[in-house]
Coordinates of C-alpha atoms in Angstrom, one line a residue:
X1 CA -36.7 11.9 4.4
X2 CA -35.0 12.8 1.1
X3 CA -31.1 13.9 1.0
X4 CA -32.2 16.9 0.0
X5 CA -34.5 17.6 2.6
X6 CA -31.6 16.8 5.2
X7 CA -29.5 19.1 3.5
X8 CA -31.7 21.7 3.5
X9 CA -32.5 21.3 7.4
X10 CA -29.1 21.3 8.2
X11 CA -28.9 25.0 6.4
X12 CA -31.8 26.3 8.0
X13 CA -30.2 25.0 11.2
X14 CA -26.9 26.5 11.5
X15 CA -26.3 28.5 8.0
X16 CA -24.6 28.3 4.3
X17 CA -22.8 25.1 4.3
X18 CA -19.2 24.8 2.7
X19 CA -19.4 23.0 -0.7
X20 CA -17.4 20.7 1.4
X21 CA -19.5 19.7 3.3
X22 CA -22.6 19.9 0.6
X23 CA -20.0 17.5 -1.4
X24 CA -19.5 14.9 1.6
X25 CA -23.0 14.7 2.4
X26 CA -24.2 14.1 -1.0
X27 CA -21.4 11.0 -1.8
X28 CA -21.4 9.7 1.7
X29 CA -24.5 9.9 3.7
X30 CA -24.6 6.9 5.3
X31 CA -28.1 5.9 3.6
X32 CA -28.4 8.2 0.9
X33 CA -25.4 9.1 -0.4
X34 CA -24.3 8.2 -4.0
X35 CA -22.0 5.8 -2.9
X36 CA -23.9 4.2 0.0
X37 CA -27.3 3.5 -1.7
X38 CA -26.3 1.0 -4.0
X39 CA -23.3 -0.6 -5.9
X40 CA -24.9 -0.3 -9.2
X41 CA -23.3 3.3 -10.3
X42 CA -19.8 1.1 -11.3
X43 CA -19.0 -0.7 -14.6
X44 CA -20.1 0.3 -18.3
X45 CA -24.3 0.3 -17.3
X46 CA -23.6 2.7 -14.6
X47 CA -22.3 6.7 -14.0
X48 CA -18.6 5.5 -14.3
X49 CA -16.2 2.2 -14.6
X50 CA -13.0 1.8 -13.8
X51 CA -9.4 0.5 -15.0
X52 CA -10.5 -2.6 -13.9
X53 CA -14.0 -2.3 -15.7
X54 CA -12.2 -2.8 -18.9
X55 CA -10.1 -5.8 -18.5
X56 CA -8.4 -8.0 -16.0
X57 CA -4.9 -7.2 -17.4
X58 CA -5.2 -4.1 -15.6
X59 CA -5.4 -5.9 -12.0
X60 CA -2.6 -8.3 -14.0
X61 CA -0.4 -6.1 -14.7
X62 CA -0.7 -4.0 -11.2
X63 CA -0.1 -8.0 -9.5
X64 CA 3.1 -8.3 -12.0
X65 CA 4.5 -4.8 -10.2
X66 CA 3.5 -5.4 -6.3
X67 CA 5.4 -8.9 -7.4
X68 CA 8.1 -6.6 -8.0
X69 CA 7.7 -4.6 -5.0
X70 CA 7.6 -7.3 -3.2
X71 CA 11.2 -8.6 -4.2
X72 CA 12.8 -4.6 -3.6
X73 CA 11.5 -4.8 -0.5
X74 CA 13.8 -8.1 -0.3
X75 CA 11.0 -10.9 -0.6
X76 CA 9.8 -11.0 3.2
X77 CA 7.7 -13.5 4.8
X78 CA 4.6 -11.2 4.7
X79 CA 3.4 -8.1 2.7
X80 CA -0.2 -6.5 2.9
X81 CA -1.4 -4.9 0.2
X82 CA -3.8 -2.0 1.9
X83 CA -6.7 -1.0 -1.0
X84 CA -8.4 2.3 -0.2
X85 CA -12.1 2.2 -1.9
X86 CA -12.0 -0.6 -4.0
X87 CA -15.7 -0.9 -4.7
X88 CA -16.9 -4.2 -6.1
X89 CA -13.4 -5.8 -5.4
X90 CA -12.8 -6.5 -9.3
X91 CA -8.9 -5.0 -8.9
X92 CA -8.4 -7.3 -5.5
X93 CA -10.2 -10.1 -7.6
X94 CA -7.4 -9.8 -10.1
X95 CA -4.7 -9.3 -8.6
X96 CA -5.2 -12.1 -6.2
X97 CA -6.5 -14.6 -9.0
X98 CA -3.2 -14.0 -10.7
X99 CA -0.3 -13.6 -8.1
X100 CA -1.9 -16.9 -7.1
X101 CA -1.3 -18.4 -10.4
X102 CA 1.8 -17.1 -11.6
X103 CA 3.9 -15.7 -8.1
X104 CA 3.4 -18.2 -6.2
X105 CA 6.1 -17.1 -3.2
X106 CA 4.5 -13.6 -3.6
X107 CA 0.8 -15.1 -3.0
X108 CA 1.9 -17.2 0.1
X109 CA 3.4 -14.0 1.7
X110 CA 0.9 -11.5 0.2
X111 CA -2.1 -10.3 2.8
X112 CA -4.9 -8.4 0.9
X113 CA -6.8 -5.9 2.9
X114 CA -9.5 -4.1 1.8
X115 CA -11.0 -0.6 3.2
X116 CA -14.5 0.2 2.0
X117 CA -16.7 2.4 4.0
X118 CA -20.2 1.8 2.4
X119 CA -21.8 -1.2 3.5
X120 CA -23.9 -2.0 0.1
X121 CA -20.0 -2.3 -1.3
X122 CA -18.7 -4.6 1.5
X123 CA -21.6 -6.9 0.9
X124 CA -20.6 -6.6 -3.0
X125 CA -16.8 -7.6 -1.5
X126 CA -17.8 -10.5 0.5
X127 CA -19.8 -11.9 -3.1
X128 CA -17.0 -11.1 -5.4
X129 CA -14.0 -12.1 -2.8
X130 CA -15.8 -15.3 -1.2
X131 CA -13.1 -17.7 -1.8
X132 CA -10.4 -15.0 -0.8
X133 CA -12.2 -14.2 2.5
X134 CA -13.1 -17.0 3.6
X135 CA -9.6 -18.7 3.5
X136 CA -8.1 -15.8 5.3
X137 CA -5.9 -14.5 2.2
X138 CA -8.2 -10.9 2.3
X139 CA -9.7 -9.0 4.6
X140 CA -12.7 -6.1 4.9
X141 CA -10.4 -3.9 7.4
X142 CA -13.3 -1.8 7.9
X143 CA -15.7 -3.9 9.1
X144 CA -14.5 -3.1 12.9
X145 CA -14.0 -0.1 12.1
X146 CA -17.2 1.4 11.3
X147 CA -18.4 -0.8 14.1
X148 CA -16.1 1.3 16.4
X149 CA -16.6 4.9 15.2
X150 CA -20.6 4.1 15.0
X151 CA -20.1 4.3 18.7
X152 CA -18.1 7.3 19.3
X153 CA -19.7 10.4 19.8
X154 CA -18.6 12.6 17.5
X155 CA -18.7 16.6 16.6
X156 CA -20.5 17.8 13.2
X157 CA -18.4 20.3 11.0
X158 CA -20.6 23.4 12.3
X159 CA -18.9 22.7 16.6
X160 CA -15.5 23.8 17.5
X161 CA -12.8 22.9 15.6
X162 CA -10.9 20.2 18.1
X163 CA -12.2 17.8 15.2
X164 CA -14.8 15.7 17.7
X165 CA -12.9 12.9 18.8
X166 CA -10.6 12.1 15.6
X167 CA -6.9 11.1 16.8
X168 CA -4.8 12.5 14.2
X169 CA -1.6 10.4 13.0
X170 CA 1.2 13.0 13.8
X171 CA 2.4 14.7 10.8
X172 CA 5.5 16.9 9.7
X173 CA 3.3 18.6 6.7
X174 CA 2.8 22.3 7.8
X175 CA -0.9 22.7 6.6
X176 CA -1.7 19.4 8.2
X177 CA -4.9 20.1 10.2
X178 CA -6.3 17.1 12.0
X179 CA -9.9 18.8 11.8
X180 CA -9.9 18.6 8.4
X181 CA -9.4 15.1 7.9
X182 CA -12.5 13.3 9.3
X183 CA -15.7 15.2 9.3
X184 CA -19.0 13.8 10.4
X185 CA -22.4 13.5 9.8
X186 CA -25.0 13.6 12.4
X187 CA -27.2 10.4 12.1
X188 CA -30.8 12.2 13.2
X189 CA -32.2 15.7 13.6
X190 CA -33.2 14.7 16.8
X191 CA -29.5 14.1 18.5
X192 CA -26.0 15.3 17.9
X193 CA -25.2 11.7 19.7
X194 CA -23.9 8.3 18.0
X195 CA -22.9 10.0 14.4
X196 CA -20.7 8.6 11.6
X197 CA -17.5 9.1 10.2
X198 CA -18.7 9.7 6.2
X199 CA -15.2 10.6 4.6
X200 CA -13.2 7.4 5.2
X201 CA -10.6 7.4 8.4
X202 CA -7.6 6.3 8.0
X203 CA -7.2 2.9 6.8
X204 CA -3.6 2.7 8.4
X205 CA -4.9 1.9 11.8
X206 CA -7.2 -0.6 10.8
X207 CA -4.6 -2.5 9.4
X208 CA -5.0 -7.0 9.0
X209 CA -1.1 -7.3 9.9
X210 CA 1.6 -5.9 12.4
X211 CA 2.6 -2.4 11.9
X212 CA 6.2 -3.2 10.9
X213 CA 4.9 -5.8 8.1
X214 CA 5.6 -3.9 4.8
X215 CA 2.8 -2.8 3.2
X216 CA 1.7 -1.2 -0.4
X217 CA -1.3 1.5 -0.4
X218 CA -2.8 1.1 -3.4
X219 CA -5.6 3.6 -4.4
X220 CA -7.2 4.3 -8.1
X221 CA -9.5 6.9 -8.1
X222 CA -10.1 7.2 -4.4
X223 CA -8.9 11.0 -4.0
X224 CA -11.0 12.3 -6.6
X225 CA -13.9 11.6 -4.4
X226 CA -12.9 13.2 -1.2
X227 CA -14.6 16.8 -0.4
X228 CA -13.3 19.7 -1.6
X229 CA -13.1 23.4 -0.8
X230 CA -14.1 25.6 -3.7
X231 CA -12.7 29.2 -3.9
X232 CA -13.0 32.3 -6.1
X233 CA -11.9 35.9 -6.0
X234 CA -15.0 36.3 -3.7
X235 CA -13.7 33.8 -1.1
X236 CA -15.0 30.5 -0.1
X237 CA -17.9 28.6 -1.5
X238 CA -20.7 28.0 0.7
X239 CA -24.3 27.0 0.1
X240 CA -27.3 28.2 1.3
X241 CA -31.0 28.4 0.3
X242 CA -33.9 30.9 -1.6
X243 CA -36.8 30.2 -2.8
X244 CA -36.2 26.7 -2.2
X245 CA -33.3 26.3 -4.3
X246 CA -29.8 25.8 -3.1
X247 CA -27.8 29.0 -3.9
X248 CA -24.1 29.9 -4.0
X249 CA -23.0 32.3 -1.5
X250 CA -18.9 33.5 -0.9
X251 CA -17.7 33.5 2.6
X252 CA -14.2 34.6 3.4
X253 CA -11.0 31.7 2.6
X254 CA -9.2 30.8 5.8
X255 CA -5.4 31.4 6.1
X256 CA -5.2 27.3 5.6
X257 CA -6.9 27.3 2.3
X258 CA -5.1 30.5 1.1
X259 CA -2.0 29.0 2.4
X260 CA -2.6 25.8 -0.2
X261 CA -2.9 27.7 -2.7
X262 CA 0.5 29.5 -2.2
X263 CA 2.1 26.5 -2.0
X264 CA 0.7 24.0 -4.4
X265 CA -2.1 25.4 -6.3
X266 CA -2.8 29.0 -8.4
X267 CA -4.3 32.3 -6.8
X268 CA -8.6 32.3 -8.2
X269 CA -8.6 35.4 -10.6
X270 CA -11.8 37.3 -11.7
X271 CA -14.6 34.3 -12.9
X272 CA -12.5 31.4 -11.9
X273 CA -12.9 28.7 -9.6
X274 CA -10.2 26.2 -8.2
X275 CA -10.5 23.9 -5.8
X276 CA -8.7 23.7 -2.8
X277 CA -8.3 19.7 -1.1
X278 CA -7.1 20.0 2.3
X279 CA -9.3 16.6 3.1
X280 CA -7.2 14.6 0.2
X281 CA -3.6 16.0 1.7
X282 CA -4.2 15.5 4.8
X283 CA -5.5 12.2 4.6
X284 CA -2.0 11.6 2.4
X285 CA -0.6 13.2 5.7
X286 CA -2.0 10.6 8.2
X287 CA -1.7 7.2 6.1
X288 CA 2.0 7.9 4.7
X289 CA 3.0 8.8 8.6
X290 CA 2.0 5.7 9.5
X291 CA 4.0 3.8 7.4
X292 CA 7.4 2.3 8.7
X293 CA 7.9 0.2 5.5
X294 CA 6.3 0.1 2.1
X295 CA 4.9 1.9 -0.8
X296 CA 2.0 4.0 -1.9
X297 CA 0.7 3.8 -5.9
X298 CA -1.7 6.8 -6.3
X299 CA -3.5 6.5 -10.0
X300 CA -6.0 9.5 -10.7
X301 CA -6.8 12.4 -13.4
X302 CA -5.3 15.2 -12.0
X303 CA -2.8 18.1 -12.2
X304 CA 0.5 19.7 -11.0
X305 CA 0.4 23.0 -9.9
X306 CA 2.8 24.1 -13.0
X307 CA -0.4 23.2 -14.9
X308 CA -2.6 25.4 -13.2
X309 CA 0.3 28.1 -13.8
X310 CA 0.0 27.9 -17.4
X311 CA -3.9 28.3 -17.0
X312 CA -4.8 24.2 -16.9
X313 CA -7.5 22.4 -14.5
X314 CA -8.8 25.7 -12.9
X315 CA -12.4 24.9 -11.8
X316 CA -12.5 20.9 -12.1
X317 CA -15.4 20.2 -10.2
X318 CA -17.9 17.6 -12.0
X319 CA -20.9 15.3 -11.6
X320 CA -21.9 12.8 -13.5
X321 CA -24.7 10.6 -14.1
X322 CA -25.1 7.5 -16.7
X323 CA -22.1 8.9 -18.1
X324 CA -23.6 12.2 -18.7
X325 CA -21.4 15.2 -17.1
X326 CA -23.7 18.1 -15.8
X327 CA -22.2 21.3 -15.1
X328 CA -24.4 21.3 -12.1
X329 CA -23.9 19.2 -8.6
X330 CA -27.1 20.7 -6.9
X331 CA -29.6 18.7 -8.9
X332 CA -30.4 14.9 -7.4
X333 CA -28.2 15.5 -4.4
X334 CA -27.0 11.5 -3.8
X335 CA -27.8 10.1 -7.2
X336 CA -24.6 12.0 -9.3
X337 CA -20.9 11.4 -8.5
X338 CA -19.5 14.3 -7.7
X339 CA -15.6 14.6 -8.2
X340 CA -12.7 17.0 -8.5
X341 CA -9.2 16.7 -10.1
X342 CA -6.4 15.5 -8.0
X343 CA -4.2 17.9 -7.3
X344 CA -0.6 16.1 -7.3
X345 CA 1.4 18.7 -6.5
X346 CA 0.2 18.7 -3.5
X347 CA -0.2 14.6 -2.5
X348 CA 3.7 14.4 -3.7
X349 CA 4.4 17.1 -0.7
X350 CA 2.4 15.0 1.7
X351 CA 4.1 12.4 1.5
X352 CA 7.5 13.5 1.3
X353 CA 6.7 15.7 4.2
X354 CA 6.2 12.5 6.1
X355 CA 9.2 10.6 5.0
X356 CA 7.9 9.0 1.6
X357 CA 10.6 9.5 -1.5
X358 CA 8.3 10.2 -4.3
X359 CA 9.0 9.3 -7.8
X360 CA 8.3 11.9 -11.3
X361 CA 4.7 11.4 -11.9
X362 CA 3.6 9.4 -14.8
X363 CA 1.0 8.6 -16.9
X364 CA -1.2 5.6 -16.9
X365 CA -0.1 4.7 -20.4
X366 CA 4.1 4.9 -19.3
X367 CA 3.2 3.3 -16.0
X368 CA 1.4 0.0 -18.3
X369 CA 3.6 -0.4 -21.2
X370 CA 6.9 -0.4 -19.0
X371 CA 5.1 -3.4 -17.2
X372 CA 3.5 -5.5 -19.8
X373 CA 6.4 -4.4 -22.6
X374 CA 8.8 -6.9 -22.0
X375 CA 6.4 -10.1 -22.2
X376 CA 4.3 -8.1 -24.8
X377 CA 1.2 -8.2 -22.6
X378 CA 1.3 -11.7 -22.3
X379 CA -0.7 -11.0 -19.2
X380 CA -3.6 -9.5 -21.1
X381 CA -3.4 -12.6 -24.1
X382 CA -2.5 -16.2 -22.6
X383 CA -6.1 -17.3 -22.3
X384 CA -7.2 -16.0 -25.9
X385 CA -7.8 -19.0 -28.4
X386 CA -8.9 -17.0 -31.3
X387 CA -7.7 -14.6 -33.6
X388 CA -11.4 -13.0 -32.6
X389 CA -10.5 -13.0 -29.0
X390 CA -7.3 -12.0 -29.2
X391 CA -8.5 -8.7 -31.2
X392 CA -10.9 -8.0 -28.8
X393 CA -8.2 -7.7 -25.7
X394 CA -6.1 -5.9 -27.8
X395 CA -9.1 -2.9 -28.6
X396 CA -9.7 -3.4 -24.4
X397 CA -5.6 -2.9 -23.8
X398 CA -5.7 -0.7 -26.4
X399 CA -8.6 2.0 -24.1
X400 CA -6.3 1.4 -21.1
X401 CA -2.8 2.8 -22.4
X402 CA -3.8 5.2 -25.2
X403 CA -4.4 8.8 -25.4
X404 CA -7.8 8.7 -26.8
X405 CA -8.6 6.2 -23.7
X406 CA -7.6 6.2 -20.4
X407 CA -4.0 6.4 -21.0
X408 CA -3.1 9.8 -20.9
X409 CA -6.1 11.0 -18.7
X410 CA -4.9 8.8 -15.8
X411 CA -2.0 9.8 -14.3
X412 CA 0.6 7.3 -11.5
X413 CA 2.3 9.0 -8.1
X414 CA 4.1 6.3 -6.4
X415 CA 6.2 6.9 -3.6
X416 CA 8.5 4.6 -0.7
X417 CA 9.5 4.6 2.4
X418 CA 12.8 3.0 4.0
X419 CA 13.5 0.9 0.5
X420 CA 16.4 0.9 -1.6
X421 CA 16.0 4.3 -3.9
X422 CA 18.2 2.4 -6.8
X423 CA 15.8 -0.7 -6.0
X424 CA 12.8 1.1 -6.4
X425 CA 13.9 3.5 -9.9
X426 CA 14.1 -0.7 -11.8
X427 CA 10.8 -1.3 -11.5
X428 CA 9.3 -2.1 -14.6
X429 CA 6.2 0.6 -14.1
X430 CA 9.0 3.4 -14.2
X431 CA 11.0 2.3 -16.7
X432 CA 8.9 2.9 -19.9
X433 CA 8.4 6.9 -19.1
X434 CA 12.1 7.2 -17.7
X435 CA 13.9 5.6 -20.9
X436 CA 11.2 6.2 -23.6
X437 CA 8.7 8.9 -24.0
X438 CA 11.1 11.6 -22.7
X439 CA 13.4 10.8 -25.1
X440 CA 13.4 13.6 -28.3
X441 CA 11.3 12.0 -31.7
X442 CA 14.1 11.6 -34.0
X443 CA 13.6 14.0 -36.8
X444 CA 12.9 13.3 -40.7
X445 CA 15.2 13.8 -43.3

């Protein structure tokens, strides 16, 4: 049975579908989904690549800051670092292959744990991480965990909303709505019984160490992948079917998704479209909760809502395929990524609103060059020989920190909890955009 087929049954079955849920279904059906079919959609021959796709300085650089961390936090005996969706492992690679080389007190302490729901990734992890696994050093954190929630009997989007039997972390953020931040997919037509979590749960209780061990949340383009809401002056997207084609249809916006909007997003005027990600904040809501200790590095293309006030990122919804962005996410349901802007605005508030101290957000390009500036990027050169290699890395560093790359398109939210604020604003990552690119050009005489 096709994805689309599914998708269609589950329309004629209990009615329009929210693009949500349309989204969900086509990136995480547990066989055919895009991201659960096959790991082959990642790197330069696939529909996308990452920082980490570029070079290793990337993963370098990032192991040269949780080094840092590390020592704000005041050097304890164990950190974890928690990765949310790292794919193929190439970041974890990285950063584990060079804290282990050059922070040598940070390795011994470090703990890297990995959360990846698709199974065809895991196996990718266990290849790529071998050596890190098997000595302990890393660890799949949600290997048990889909075990566990395979087993659970769960509630599709379509039953009441008590959310099925999702605990949700308790959260101070007033549009937190535990319902919202697991949905589930029913695994046959045949029973509502023995479904799966699709959009991942949260990774906090899945944890490799104690609770009260520190720990740094690092995700890079995780929360551009999670299910939106879509909304227009007609009210909610949903999807339906005619004439065997999937159709928009407008249902009214709940007081939740109106409520967003208010706060951290733009009202939709006549013919626009924006995007309203309860799924991403409230996942932000349960994960930052749960932290006693630690940080959180958020890097994503995305927006603030006083960009959407001056007319920005309205209508960010994309798929894409081989690199090819279609203005269309109905066609090949489960063979396009299917993404939406971040909306930061509104991950900055749920965080704060459970007890995380957020910094100014800042762009990819300020977050790199306040790293590797003071060495020069001797992280990205050391093992160059030749004049030929050494040009090479340079047009590679060169895609990850400029405009015309991924510099300026990328954008850093970091944020702490129960660490010394003054501690935390000398971190080399925050020092380039504080003391630099705000400063005035100075003019020509």
């Amino acid at each position: 049975m096709s994805l689309r087929h599914i998708i269609e049954q589950e329309i004629g079955e209990h009615g329009p579908i929210p693009f949500s849920r349309y989204m969900e279904l086509c990136l995480y059906h547990p066989e055919l989904g895009y991201y659960s079919r096959n790991a082959q959609q990642f790197g330069k021959a696939g529909d996308f690549y990452t920082s980490s796709d570029v070079h290793a300085v990337f993963g370098r650089l990032l192991a040269r800051q949780f080094q840092e961390i590390w020592r704000a936090l005041g050097s304890p005996a164990e950190i974890e670092i928690l990765e949310l969706g790292p794919g193929r492992g190439l970041f974890a690679q990285d950063v584990l292959a060079w804290s282990e080389k050059k922070f040598p007190e940070f390795f011994d302490a470090l703990h890297y744990s990995l959360a990846e729901n698709s199974p065809e990734l895991r196996d990718r992890l266990r290849s790529v991480l071998a050596g890190f696994l098997e000595s302990g050093k890393a660890s799949s954190v949600s290997e048990n965990a889909a075990e566990r929630r395979t087993h659970q009997r769960l509630k599709p989007w379509f039953s009441d909303t008590s959310g099925g039997t999702s605990e949700a972390v308790p959260s101070h953020n007033p549009l937190f709505r535990p319902e919202a931040a697991v949905t589930f997919y029913a695994m046959t037509d045949q029973t509502r019984e023995g479904t799966t979590s699709v959009v991942p749960a949260n990774a906090m209780d899945d944890r490799a160490l104690p609770a009260g061990v520190p720990v740094i949340i690092f995700a890079n383009e995780f929360f551009d992948a999670l299910p939106v809401e879509v909304l227009s002056s007609q009210g909610e997207l949903r999807i339906s079917l005619q004439g065997g084609r999937f159709v928009e249809t407008w249902a009214p916006a709940s007081v939740e998704e109106l409520e967003f909007l208010d706060r951290y997003g733009v009202q939709p005027e006549a013919a626009e479209r924006v995007e309203v990600p309860l799924v991403a904040q409230n996942y932000m809501s349960r994960i930052t909760a749960a932290v006693s200790c630690g940080f959180i590095v958020v890097i994503d293309y995305g927006y603030t809502r006083e960009e959407q006030l001056a007319g920005r990122h309205r209508g960010t919804v994309t798929a894409v395929r081989q690199h090819a962005v279609s203005g269309n996410p109905y066609e090949a349901p489960g063979e396009q990524d299917i993404t939406a802007h971040v909306n930061f605005t509104a991950l900055a508030a749920a965080a704060e609103h459970n007890g995380m101290q957020t910094q100014p957000l800042l762009t990819q390009s300020q977050f790199l060059m306040g790293i590797g500036e003071k060495n020069q990027f001797a992280d990205a050169f050391e093992e160059c020989r030749l004049p030929q290699e050494r040009a090479k890395v340079a047009l590679q560093l060169k895609h990850l920190v400029t405009p015309a790359g991924m510099g300026e398109n990328f954008h850093l939210l970091i944020g702490s909890k129960s660490v010394d604020l003054d501690k935390v604003a000398r971190l080399s990552g925050l020092s380039f955009g504080k003391f630099r690119l705000w400063q005035p050009a100075a003019r020509e005489h």
